[in-house]
Amino acid sequence: MCDRKIVIGITGASGVAYAVRLIEVLVASECDIHLMISDTAYKVLEKELNVTLNPEAFDPIQLGLSQNCVSEIFPSGQVHFHPNHDFTAPVASGSYKTDGMVVCPCTMGTLGCIASGVHLNLIHRAADVHLKERRKLILVPRETPLSLIHLQNMLTVTQAGGVILPPTPAFYHGAKDLRDIVNFVVSRICDQLEIDNNLIRRWRGQNNIAAEGWNEESFLETAG
């Protein structure tokens, strides 16, 4: 049982599958989730995942969470949805205690606003709250290549106490499909939130490679 309050902001960069899977995992860990979705993110969800959401009557099931997750361990009220322009939401205030925030994926525009302390929407404000209250803030920026402005904004957020966690996949854990790659990034986010997970096969050194039947040939076959 997790029993934590985690804030999630989904913005309009490519890679919304990371956010949906993250919500799934946090639900399974019985976290209390406060969710905001930017205007552009609705379009990306529809384009990349064929998910159409109604912000006026939001239902977590609309996100396309796995049926097992929804039917077995999705108690009502565990996901609290906040319109992204509602500055009266609890997460807009530092007096509302939370255990961390993740912006996933994070656009460069969102990164720039957070780095400069500009509040154009609730995601920006909630992120600023986490920085000023010295709580965990994790940004998952999805852009390539990166300009000097992007890098400087990342440096600013890092110096302010935030964590920049690019969704960079690894292959040493034996990834076989897209879900494995998504799980790797989500696992790293959960690690930063200090939420136990077994989403990936973790690297444990050369001795474990032999113990698990890995060799250079099989590793290259898996990775390639």
Coordinates of N, CA and C in Angstrom, one line a residue:
M1 N 0.8 -1.2 0.0 CA 0.0 0.0 0.0 C 0.9 1.2 0.0
C2 N 0.6 2.2 -0.9 CA 1.4 3.4 -1.0 C 0.9 4.5 -0.2
D3 N -0.4 4.9 -0.3 CA -1.0 5.9 0.5 C -0.3 7.2 0.4
R4 N 0.0 7.6 -0.9 CA 0.7 8.9 -1.1 C -0.2 9.7 -2.1
K5 N 0.0 11.0 -2.0 CA -0.6 12.0 -3.0 C 0.4 12.4 -4.0
I6 N 0.1 12.0 -5.3 CA 1.0 12.3 -6.4 C 0.3 13.1 -7.4
V7 N 0.9 14.2 -7.8 CA 0.3 15.1 -8.8 C 0.9 14.8 -10.2
I8 N 0.0 14.7 -11.2 CA 0.5 14.4 -12.5 C -0.1 15.4 -13.5
G9 N 0.9 16.0 -14.3 CA 0.5 16.9 -15.4 C 0.8 16.3 -16.7
I10 N -0.1 16.2 -17.6 CA 0.1 15.7 -18.9 C 0.1 16.8 -19.9
T11 N 1.2 17.1 -20.6 CA 1.2 18.2 -21.6 C 1.3 17.7 -23.0
G12 N 1.3 18.6 -24.0 CA 1.1 18.2 -25.3 C 2.3 17.8 -26.1
A13 N 3.3 17.1 -25.5 CA 4.4 16.5 -26.2 C 4.1 15.1 -26.6
S14 N 4.8 14.5 -27.5 CA 4.7 13.1 -27.9 C 5.1 12.3 -26.7
G15 N 4.5 11.1 -26.5 CA 4.8 10.2 -25.4 C 3.8 10.1 -24.3
V16 N 2.6 10.4 -24.6 CA 1.5 10.3 -23.6 C 1.3 8.9 -23.1
A17 N 1.8 7.9 -23.8 CA 1.8 6.5 -23.3 C 2.5 6.4 -22.0
Y18 N 3.6 7.1 -21.8 CA 4.3 7.1 -20.5 C 3.4 7.5 -19.4
A19 N 2.6 8.6 -19.6 CA 1.7 9.1 -18.5 C 0.6 8.1 -18.2
V20 N 0.0 7.5 -19.2 CA -1.1 6.6 -18.9 C -0.6 5.4 -18.2
R21 N 0.6 4.9 -18.6 CA 1.1 3.7 -17.9 C 1.5 4.1 -16.5
L22 N 2.0 5.3 -16.3 CA 2.4 5.8 -14.9 C 1.2 5.8 -14.0
I23 N 0.1 6.3 -14.5 CA -1.2 6.3 -13.8 C -1.6 4.9 -13.4
E24 N -1.5 4.0 -14.3 CA -1.8 2.6 -14.1 C -1.0 2.1 -12.9
V25 N 0.3 2.3 -12.9 CA 1.2 1.8 -11.9 C 0.9 2.5 -10.5
L26 N 0.7 3.7 -10.5 CA 0.4 4.5 -9.3 C -1.0 4.0 -8.7
V27 N -1.9 3.7 -9.6 CA -3.2 3.2 -9.1 C -3.0 1.8 -8.4
A28 N -2.2 1.0 -9.1 CA -1.9 -0.3 -8.5 C -1.2 -0.2 -7.1
S29 N -0.4 0.9 -6.9 CA 0.2 1.1 -5.7 C -0.6 1.9 -4.7
E30 N -1.9 2.1 -5.1 CA -2.9 2.7 -4.2 C -2.5 4.2 -3.9
C31 N -2.0 4.9 -4.8 CA -1.7 6.3 -4.6 C -2.9 7.1 -4.9
D32 N -3.0 8.3 -4.3 CA -4.0 9.2 -4.5 C -3.5 10.2 -5.6
I33 N -4.1 10.2 -6.7 CA -3.6 11.0 -7.9 C -4.4 12.2 -8.1
H34 N -3.7 13.3 -8.3 CA -4.3 14.6 -8.8 C -3.8 14.8 -10.2
L35 N -4.7 14.9 -11.1 CA -4.4 14.9 -12.6 C -4.9 16.2 -13.2
M36 N -3.9 16.7 -14.0 CA -4.3 17.9 -14.9 C -3.8 17.5 -16.3
I37 N -4.5 18.0 -17.3 CA -4.2 17.7 -18.7 C -4.3 19.0 -19.5
S38 N -3.2 19.3 -20.2 CA -3.2 20.6 -21.0 C -4.1 20.5 -22.2
D39 N -4.5 21.6 -22.8 CA -5.4 21.6 -23.9 C -4.8 20.8 -25.1
T40 N -3.5 21.0 -25.4 CA -2.9 20.3 -26.5 C -2.8 18.8 -26.2
A41 N -2.6 18.4 -24.9 CA -2.4 17.0 -24.6 C -3.7 16.2 -25.0
Y42 N -4.8 16.8 -24.9 CA -6.1 16.1 -25.3 C -5.9 15.6 -26.8
K43 N -5.4 16.5 -27.6 CA -5.2 16.2 -29.0 C -4.1 15.1 -29.2
V44 N -3.1 15.1 -28.4 CA -2.0 14.1 -28.5 C -2.5 12.8 -28.1
L45 N -3.3 12.7 -27.0 CA -3.9 11.5 -26.5 C -4.8 10.8 -27.6
E46 N -5.5 11.7 -28.3 CA -6.4 11.1 -29.4 C -5.5 10.6 -30.5
K47 N -4.5 11.4 -30.9 CA -3.7 11.0 -32.0 C -2.8 9.8 -31.8
E48 N -2.2 9.7 -30.6 CA -1.2 8.6 -30.3 C -1.9 7.4 -29.7
L49 N -2.9 7.6 -28.9 CA -3.5 6.4 -28.2 C -5.0 6.2 -28.6
N50 N -5.5 7.0 -29.5 CA -6.9 6.9 -29.8 C -7.9 7.0 -28.6
V51 N -7.4 7.9 -27.7 CA -8.2 8.2 -26.5 C -8.9 9.5 -26.6
T52 N -10.2 9.6 -26.5 CA -10.9 10.8 -26.5 C -11.5 11.1 -25.2
L53 N -11.1 12.2 -24.6 CA -11.5 12.6 -23.2 C -12.5 13.7 -23.3
N54 N -13.4 13.7 -22.3 CA -14.4 14.8 -22.1 C -14.0 15.5 -20.8
P55 N -13.3 16.7 -20.9 CA -12.9 17.3 -19.7 C -14.1 17.8 -18.8
E56 N -15.3 17.9 -19.4 CA -16.4 18.4 -18.7 C -17.1 17.2 -17.8
A57 N -16.8 16.0 -18.2 CA -17.3 14.8 -17.5 C -16.2 13.7 -17.5
F58 N -15.1 14.1 -16.8 CA -13.9 13.2 -16.9 C -14.1 11.9 -16.1
D59 N -13.7 10.8 -16.7 CA -13.8 9.5 -16.1 C -12.4 8.8 -16.4
P60 N -11.7 8.4 -15.3 CA -10.4 7.7 -15.5 C -10.4 6.6 -16.5
I61 N -11.5 5.9 -16.6 CA -11.6 4.8 -17.5 C -11.4 5.2 -19.0
Q62 N -11.7 6.5 -19.2 CA -11.5 7.0 -20.6 C -10.1 7.0 -21.0
L63 N -9.2 7.0 -20.1 CA -7.7 7.0 -20.4 C -7.3 5.7 -21.0
G64 N -8.1 4.7 -21.0 CA -7.8 3.4 -21.6 C -6.9 2.6 -20.7
L65 N -7.1 2.7 -19.4 CA -6.3 1.9 -18.4 C -6.7 0.4 -18.6
S66 N -5.8 -0.5 -18.3 CA -6.1 -1.9 -18.5 C -7.3 -2.3 -17.7
Q67 N -8.1 -3.2 -18.3 CA -9.3 -3.7 -17.6 C -9.1 -4.2 -16.2
N68 N -8.0 -5.0 -16.0 CA -7.7 -5.5 -14.7 C -7.6 -4.4 -13.7
C69 N -6.9 -3.3 -14.2 CA -6.6 -2.2 -13.3 C -8.0 -1.5 -12.9
V70 N -8.8 -1.3 -13.9 CA -10.1 -0.6 -13.7 C -11.0 -1.5 -12.8
S71 N -11.2 -2.8 -13.1 CA -12.2 -3.6 -12.5 C -11.8 -4.1 -11.1
E72 N -10.5 -4.3 -10.9 CA -10.1 -4.9 -9.7 C -9.6 -4.0 -8.6
I73 N -8.8 -2.9 -9.0 CA -8.2 -2.1 -8.0 C -8.3 -0.6 -8.3
F74 N -9.4 -0.2 -8.9 CA -9.6 1.2 -9.2 C -10.7 1.7 -8.3
P75 N -10.5 2.0 -7.0 CA -11.6 2.5 -6.2 C -12.0 3.9 -6.7
S76 N -13.3 4.3 -6.5 CA -13.7 5.6 -6.9 C -13.1 6.7 -6.1
G77 N -12.7 7.8 -6.7 CA -12.1 8.9 -6.0 C -10.6 8.8 -5.9
Q78 N -10.0 7.8 -6.4 CA -8.5 7.7 -6.3 C -7.9 8.6 -7.3
V79 N -8.5 8.9 -8.4 CA -7.9 9.9 -9.3 C -8.8 11.2 -9.3
H80 N -8.2 12.3 -8.9 CA -8.9 13.5 -8.8 C -8.5 14.4 -10.0
F81 N -9.5 14.7 -10.8 CA -9.2 15.4 -12.0 C -9.4 16.9 -11.8
H82 N -8.5 17.8 -12.2 CA -8.6 19.2 -12.1 C -8.5 19.9 -13.4
P83 N -9.5 20.7 -13.9 CA -9.3 21.4 -15.1 C -8.0 22.3 -15.1
N84 N -7.3 22.3 -16.2 CA -6.0 22.9 -16.2 C -6.0 24.5 -16.0
H85 N -7.2 25.1 -16.0 CA -7.3 26.5 -15.8 C -7.9 26.8 -14.4
D86 N -8.1 25.8 -13.6 CA -8.7 26.0 -12.3 C -7.7 26.3 -11.2
F87 N -7.4 27.6 -11.0 CA -6.4 28.0 -10.0 C -6.9 27.9 -8.5
T88 N -8.2 27.4 -8.4 CA -8.7 27.2 -7.0 C -8.5 25.8 -6.6
A89 N -7.9 24.9 -7.4 CA -7.7 23.5 -7.1 C -6.8 23.4 -5.9
P90 N -6.9 22.3 -5.1 CA -6.1 22.2 -3.9 C -4.6 22.2 -4.2
V91 N -4.2 21.7 -5.4 CA -2.7 21.6 -5.7 C -2.1 22.9 -6.1
A92 N -3.0 24.0 -6.2 CA -2.4 25.3 -6.5 C -1.9 26.0 -5.2
S93 N -2.1 25.4 -4.1 CA -1.6 26.0 -2.8 C -0.6 25.1 -2.2
G94 N 0.5 25.8 -1.6 CA 1.5 25.0 -0.9 C 1.0 24.4 0.4
S95 N -0.1 24.9 0.9 CA -0.7 24.4 2.2 C -1.3 23.0 2.0
Y96 N -1.6 22.6 0.7 CA -2.1 21.3 0.4 C -0.9 20.3 0.3
K97 N -0.8 19.4 1.2 CA 0.4 18.5 1.3 C 0.3 17.4 0.2
T98 N 1.4 17.3 -0.6 CA 1.5 16.2 -1.6 C 2.9 15.6 -1.4
D99 N 3.1 14.5 -2.1 CA 4.3 13.7 -2.0 C 5.2 13.8 -3.3
G100 N 4.8 14.6 -4.2 CA 5.6 14.7 -5.4 C 4.7 15.0 -6.6
M101 N 5.4 15.5 -7.7 CA 4.7 15.8 -8.9 C 5.5 15.4 -10.1
V102 N 4.8 14.9 -11.1 CA 5.4 14.5 -12.4 C 4.7 15.2 -13.5
V103 N 5.5 15.8 -14.4 CA 5.0 16.4 -15.6 C 5.5 15.4 -16.7
C104 N 4.5 14.7 -17.3 CA 4.9 13.6 -18.2 C 3.9 13.4 -19.3
P105 N 4.2 13.6 -20.6 CA 5.5 14.2 -21.0 C 5.5 15.7 -20.8
C106 N 6.6 16.3 -20.8 CA 6.8 17.8 -20.6 C 7.2 18.5 -21.8
T107 N 6.4 19.4 -22.3 CA 6.8 20.2 -23.5 C 7.8 21.2 -23.1
M108 N 8.5 21.7 -24.2 CA 9.5 22.7 -23.9 C 8.9 24.0 -23.5
G109 N 7.7 24.3 -23.9 CA 7.0 25.5 -23.4 C 6.6 25.4 -21.9
T110 N 6.2 24.2 -21.5 CA 5.9 24.0 -20.1 C 7.2 24.1 -19.3
L111 N 8.3 23.5 -19.8 CA 9.6 23.6 -19.1 C 10.0 25.1 -19.0
G112 N 9.8 25.9 -20.0 CA 10.2 27.3 -20.0 C 9.4 28.0 -19.0
C113 N 8.1 27.8 -18.9 CA 7.3 28.5 -17.9 C 7.7 28.1 -16.5
I114 N 7.9 26.8 -16.2 CA 8.3 26.4 -14.9 C 9.7 27.0 -14.5
A115 N 10.6 27.0 -15.5 CA 11.9 27.6 -15.2 C 11.9 29.1 -14.9
S116 N 10.9 29.8 -15.5 CA 10.9 31.2 -15.3 C 9.8 31.6 -14.3
G117 N 9.1 30.6 -13.7 CA 8.1 31.0 -12.6 C 6.9 31.6 -13.2
V118 N 6.5 31.3 -14.4 CA 5.3 31.9 -15.0 C 4.2 30.9 -14.9
H119 N 3.0 31.4 -14.5 CA 1.9 30.5 -14.2 C 0.8 30.8 -15.3
L120 N 0.8 30.1 -16.4 CA -0.3 30.3 -17.4 C -1.4 29.3 -17.2
N121 N -1.1 28.2 -16.4 CA -2.2 27.2 -16.2 C -1.9 26.5 -14.8
L122 N -2.7 25.6 -14.5 CA -2.6 24.9 -13.2 C -1.3 24.0 -13.1
I123 N -0.9 23.4 -14.2 CA 0.3 22.6 -14.3 C 1.5 23.4 -13.9
H124 N 1.6 24.6 -14.5 CA 2.7 25.5 -14.2 C 2.7 25.9 -12.7
R125 N 1.5 26.2 -12.2 CA 1.4 26.7 -10.8 C 1.7 25.5 -9.8
A126 N 1.2 24.3 -10.1 CA 1.4 23.2 -9.2 C 2.9 22.9 -9.2
A127 N 3.6 22.9 -10.4 CA 5.0 22.7 -10.4 C 5.8 23.7 -9.6
D128 N 5.4 25.0 -9.7 CA 6.0 26.0 -8.9 C 5.9 25.8 -7.4
V129 N 4.7 25.3 -7.1 CA 4.4 25.0 -5.7 C 5.4 24.0 -5.2
H130 N 5.6 22.9 -6.0 CA 6.5 21.8 -5.5 C 7.9 22.3 -5.4
L131 N 8.3 23.2 -6.2 CA 9.7 23.8 -6.1 C 9.8 24.6 -4.9
K132 N 8.8 25.5 -4.6 CA 9.0 26.4 -3.5 C 8.8 25.7 -2.2
E133 N 8.1 24.6 -2.2 CA 7.9 23.8 -0.9 C 8.9 22.8 -0.8
R134 N 9.9 22.7 -1.7 CA 11.0 21.8 -1.7 C 10.5 20.3 -1.7
R135 N 9.4 20.1 -2.5 CA 8.9 18.8 -2.7 C 9.5 18.2 -4.1
K136 N 9.4 16.9 -4.2 CA 9.9 16.3 -5.5 C 9.1 16.8 -6.7
L137 N 9.8 17.3 -7.7 CA 9.2 17.6 -9.0 C 10.0 16.9 -10.1
I138 N 9.4 16.1 -10.9 CA 10.0 15.4 -11.9 C 9.4 15.8 -13.3
L139 N 10.3 16.3 -14.2 CA 9.9 16.7 -15.5 C 10.4 15.6 -16.5
V140 N 9.6 15.2 -17.4 CA 9.9 14.2 -18.4 C 9.9 14.9 -19.8
P141 N 10.9 15.6 -20.2 CA 10.9 16.4 -21.4 C 11.1 15.5 -22.6
R142 N 10.2 15.7 -23.6 CA 10.3 14.9 -24.8 C 10.5 15.9 -26.0
E143 N 11.8 16.0 -26.3 CA 12.2 16.8 -27.5 C 13.6 16.4 -27.9
T144 N 13.9 16.5 -29.2 CA 15.2 16.3 -29.7 C 15.4 16.9 -31.1
P145 N 16.5 17.5 -31.4 CA 17.6 17.8 -30.5 C 17.2 19.0 -29.6
L146 N 18.1 19.2 -28.6 CA 17.8 20.3 -27.6 C 18.6 21.5 -27.9
S147 N 17.9 22.7 -27.8 CA 18.6 23.9 -28.1 C 19.3 24.4 -26.8
L148 N 20.1 25.5 -26.9 CA 20.7 26.0 -25.7 C 19.7 26.5 -24.7
I149 N 18.6 27.1 -25.2 CA 17.5 27.6 -24.4 C 16.9 26.4 -23.6
H150 N 16.7 25.3 -24.2 CA 16.1 24.1 -23.5 C 17.1 23.7 -22.4
L151 N 18.4 23.6 -22.8 CA 19.3 23.1 -21.8 C 19.5 24.1 -20.6
Q152 N 19.4 25.4 -20.9 CA 19.5 26.3 -19.8 C 18.3 26.3 -18.9
N153 N 17.1 26.0 -19.5 CA 15.9 25.9 -18.7 C 16.0 24.6 -17.8
M154 N 16.5 23.6 -18.4 CA 16.7 22.3 -17.6 C 17.7 22.6 -16.4
L155 N 18.7 23.3 -16.7 CA 19.7 23.6 -15.6 C 19.0 24.4 -14.5
T156 N 18.2 25.4 -14.9 CA 17.5 26.3 -14.0 C 16.6 25.4 -13.1
V157 N 15.8 24.6 -13.7 CA 14.9 23.7 -12.9 C 15.7 22.8 -12.0
T158 N 16.8 22.2 -12.4 CA 17.6 21.4 -11.6 C 18.2 22.1 -10.4
Q159 N 18.7 23.3 -10.7 CA 19.3 24.1 -9.6 C 18.2 24.5 -8.6
A160 N 17.0 24.6 -9.0 CA 15.9 24.9 -8.1 C 15.4 23.7 -7.3
G161 N 15.9 22.5 -7.7 CA 15.5 21.3 -6.9 C 14.8 20.3 -7.7
G162 N 14.4 20.6 -8.9 CA 13.7 19.6 -9.8 C 14.6 18.6 -10.3
V163 N 13.9 17.5 -10.9 CA 14.6 16.4 -11.5 C 14.2 16.4 -13.0
I164 N 15.2 16.4 -13.9 CA 15.0 16.2 -15.3 C 15.2 14.8 -15.7
L165 N 14.1 14.1 -16.1 CA 14.2 12.7 -16.4 C 13.7 12.5 -17.9
P166 N 14.6 12.6 -18.8 CA 14.2 12.3 -20.2 C 13.8 10.9 -20.4
P167 N 12.8 10.7 -21.2 CA 12.3 9.3 -21.5 C 13.2 8.5 -22.4
T168 N 14.4 8.3 -21.9 CA 15.4 7.6 -22.7 C 15.4 6.1 -22.4
P169 N 15.1 5.3 -23.4 CA 15.0 3.8 -23.1 C 16.3 3.2 -23.0
A170 N 16.3 2.1 -22.3 CA 17.5 1.2 -22.2 C 17.1 -0.2 -22.7
F171 N 18.1 -1.0 -23.0 CA 17.8 -2.3 -23.6 C 18.5 -3.4 -22.8
Y172 N 19.3 -3.1 -21.8 CA 19.9 -4.1 -21.0 C 19.0 -5.0 -20.2
H173 N 17.7 -4.5 -20.0 CA 16.7 -5.3 -19.3 C 16.0 -6.3 -20.2
G174 N 16.4 -6.4 -21.4 CA 15.8 -7.4 -22.3 C 14.5 -7.0 -22.9
A175 N 14.4 -5.7 -23.3 CA 13.1 -5.2 -23.9 C 12.8 -6.0 -25.1
K176 N 11.5 -6.4 -25.2 CA 11.1 -7.2 -26.4 C 10.0 -6.4 -27.2
D177 N 9.3 -5.5 -26.6 CA 8.3 -4.8 -27.3 C 8.2 -3.3 -26.7
L178 N 7.2 -2.6 -27.3 CA 7.1 -1.2 -26.9 C 6.7 -1.1 -25.4
R179 N 5.9 -2.0 -24.9 CA 5.4 -1.9 -23.5 C 6.6 -2.0 -22.6
D180 N 7.6 -2.9 -23.0 CA 8.8 -3.0 -22.1 C 9.6 -1.7 -22.1
I181 N 9.6 -1.0 -23.2 CA 10.3 0.3 -23.3 C 9.6 1.3 -22.5
V182 N 8.3 1.4 -22.5 CA 7.5 2.3 -21.7 C 7.7 2.0 -20.3
N183 N 7.7 0.7 -19.9 CA 7.8 0.3 -18.5 C 9.2 0.7 -17.9
F184 N 10.2 0.7 -18.8 CA 11.5 1.2 -18.3 C 11.5 2.6 -17.8
V185 N 10.9 3.5 -18.6 CA 10.8 4.9 -18.2 C 9.9 5.1 -17.0
V186 N 8.8 4.4 -17.0 CA 7.9 4.5 -15.9 C 8.5 4.0 -14.6
S187 N 9.3 3.0 -14.7 CA 10.0 2.4 -13.5 C 11.0 3.5 -13.0
R188 N 11.7 4.2 -13.9 CA 12.7 5.2 -13.4 C 11.9 6.3 -12.7
I189 N 10.8 6.7 -13.2 CA 10.0 7.7 -12.6 C 9.5 7.3 -11.2
C190 N 9.1 6.1 -11.1 CA 8.6 5.5 -9.8 C 9.8 5.5 -8.8
D191 N 11.0 5.1 -9.3 CA 12.2 5.1 -8.4 C 12.4 6.5 -7.8
Q192 N 12.2 7.5 -8.6 CA 12.4 8.9 -8.1 C 11.4 9.3 -7.1
L193 N 10.2 8.7 -7.3 CA 9.1 8.9 -6.3 C 9.2 8.0 -5.1
E194 N 10.2 7.1 -5.1 CA 10.4 6.1 -4.0 C 9.2 5.2 -3.9
I195 N 8.7 4.8 -5.0 CA 7.6 3.8 -5.1 C 8.2 2.5 -5.6
D196 N 8.1 1.4 -4.8 CA 8.6 0.1 -5.2 C 7.9 -0.4 -6.4
N197 N 8.7 -1.0 -7.3 CA 8.0 -1.5 -8.5 C 8.9 -2.6 -9.1
N198 N 8.3 -3.5 -9.9 CA 9.1 -4.6 -10.5 C 8.8 -4.6 -12.0
L199 N 8.8 -3.4 -12.6 CA 8.4 -3.2 -14.0 C 9.5 -3.7 -14.9
I200 N 10.8 -3.7 -14.4 CA 11.9 -4.0 -15.3 C 12.8 -5.0 -14.6
R201 N 13.6 -5.7 -15.4 CA 14.7 -6.5 -14.9 C 15.9 -5.5 -14.7
R202 N 16.3 -5.4 -13.4 CA 17.3 -4.4 -13.0 C 18.7 -4.9 -13.3
W203 N 19.6 -4.0 -13.6 CA 21.0 -4.3 -13.8 C 21.6 -4.6 -12.4
R204 N 22.2 -5.8 -12.3 CA 22.8 -6.2 -11.1 C 24.3 -6.7 -11.2
G205 N 24.9 -6.3 -12.3 CA 26.3 -6.6 -12.5 C 26.6 -7.8 -13.3
Q206 N 27.8 -8.0 -13.6 CA 28.3 -9.1 -14.5 C 27.9 -10.5 -14.0
N207 N 28.0 -10.7 -12.7 CA 27.7 -12.0 -12.1 C 26.3 -12.4 -12.4
N208 N 25.4 -11.5 -12.3 CA 24.0 -11.8 -12.6 C 23.7 -12.1 -14.0
I209 N 24.5 -11.6 -14.9 CA 24.3 -11.9 -16.3 C 24.5 -13.4 -16.6
A210 N 25.5 -13.9 -16.0 CA 25.8 -15.3 -16.1 C 24.7 -16.2 -15.4
A211 N 24.3 -15.7 -14.3 CA 23.3 -16.4 -13.5 C 22.0 -16.5 -14.2
E212 N 21.6 -15.5 -15.0 CA 20.3 -15.4 -15.6 C 20.4 -15.9 -17.1
G213 N 21.6 -16.5 -17.5 CA 21.7 -17.0 -18.8 C 22.0 -16.0 -19.9
W214 N 22.4 -14.8 -19.5 CA 22.7 -13.8 -20.5 C 24.2 -14.0 -21.0
N215 N 24.4 -13.7 -22.3 CA 25.7 -13.6 -22.8 C 25.7 -12.5 -23.9
E216 N 26.9 -12.2 -24.4 CA 27.0 -11.1 -25.3 C 26.1 -11.3 -26.5
E217 N 26.1 -12.5 -27.0 CA 25.3 -12.8 -28.2 C 23.8 -12.6 -28.0
S218 N 23.3 -13.2 -26.8 CA 21.8 -13.1 -26.6 C 21.5 -11.6 -26.3
F219 N 22.4 -10.9 -25.6 CA 22.1 -9.5 -25.3 C 22.0 -8.7 -26.6
L220 N 22.9 -8.9 -27.6 CA 22.9 -8.1 -28.8 C 21.6 -8.5 -29.6
E221 N 21.2 -9.8 -29.5 CA 20.0 -10.3 -30.2 C 18.8 -9.6 -29.6
T222 N 18.8 -9.4 -28.3 CA 17.6 -8.8 -27.7 C 17.6 -7.3 -28.0
A223 N 18.8 -6.6 -28.0 CA 18.8 -5.2 -28.2 C 18.6 -4.9 -29.7
G224 N 18.9 -5.8 -30.6 CA 18.9 -5.5 -32.0 C 17.8 -6.1 -32.7

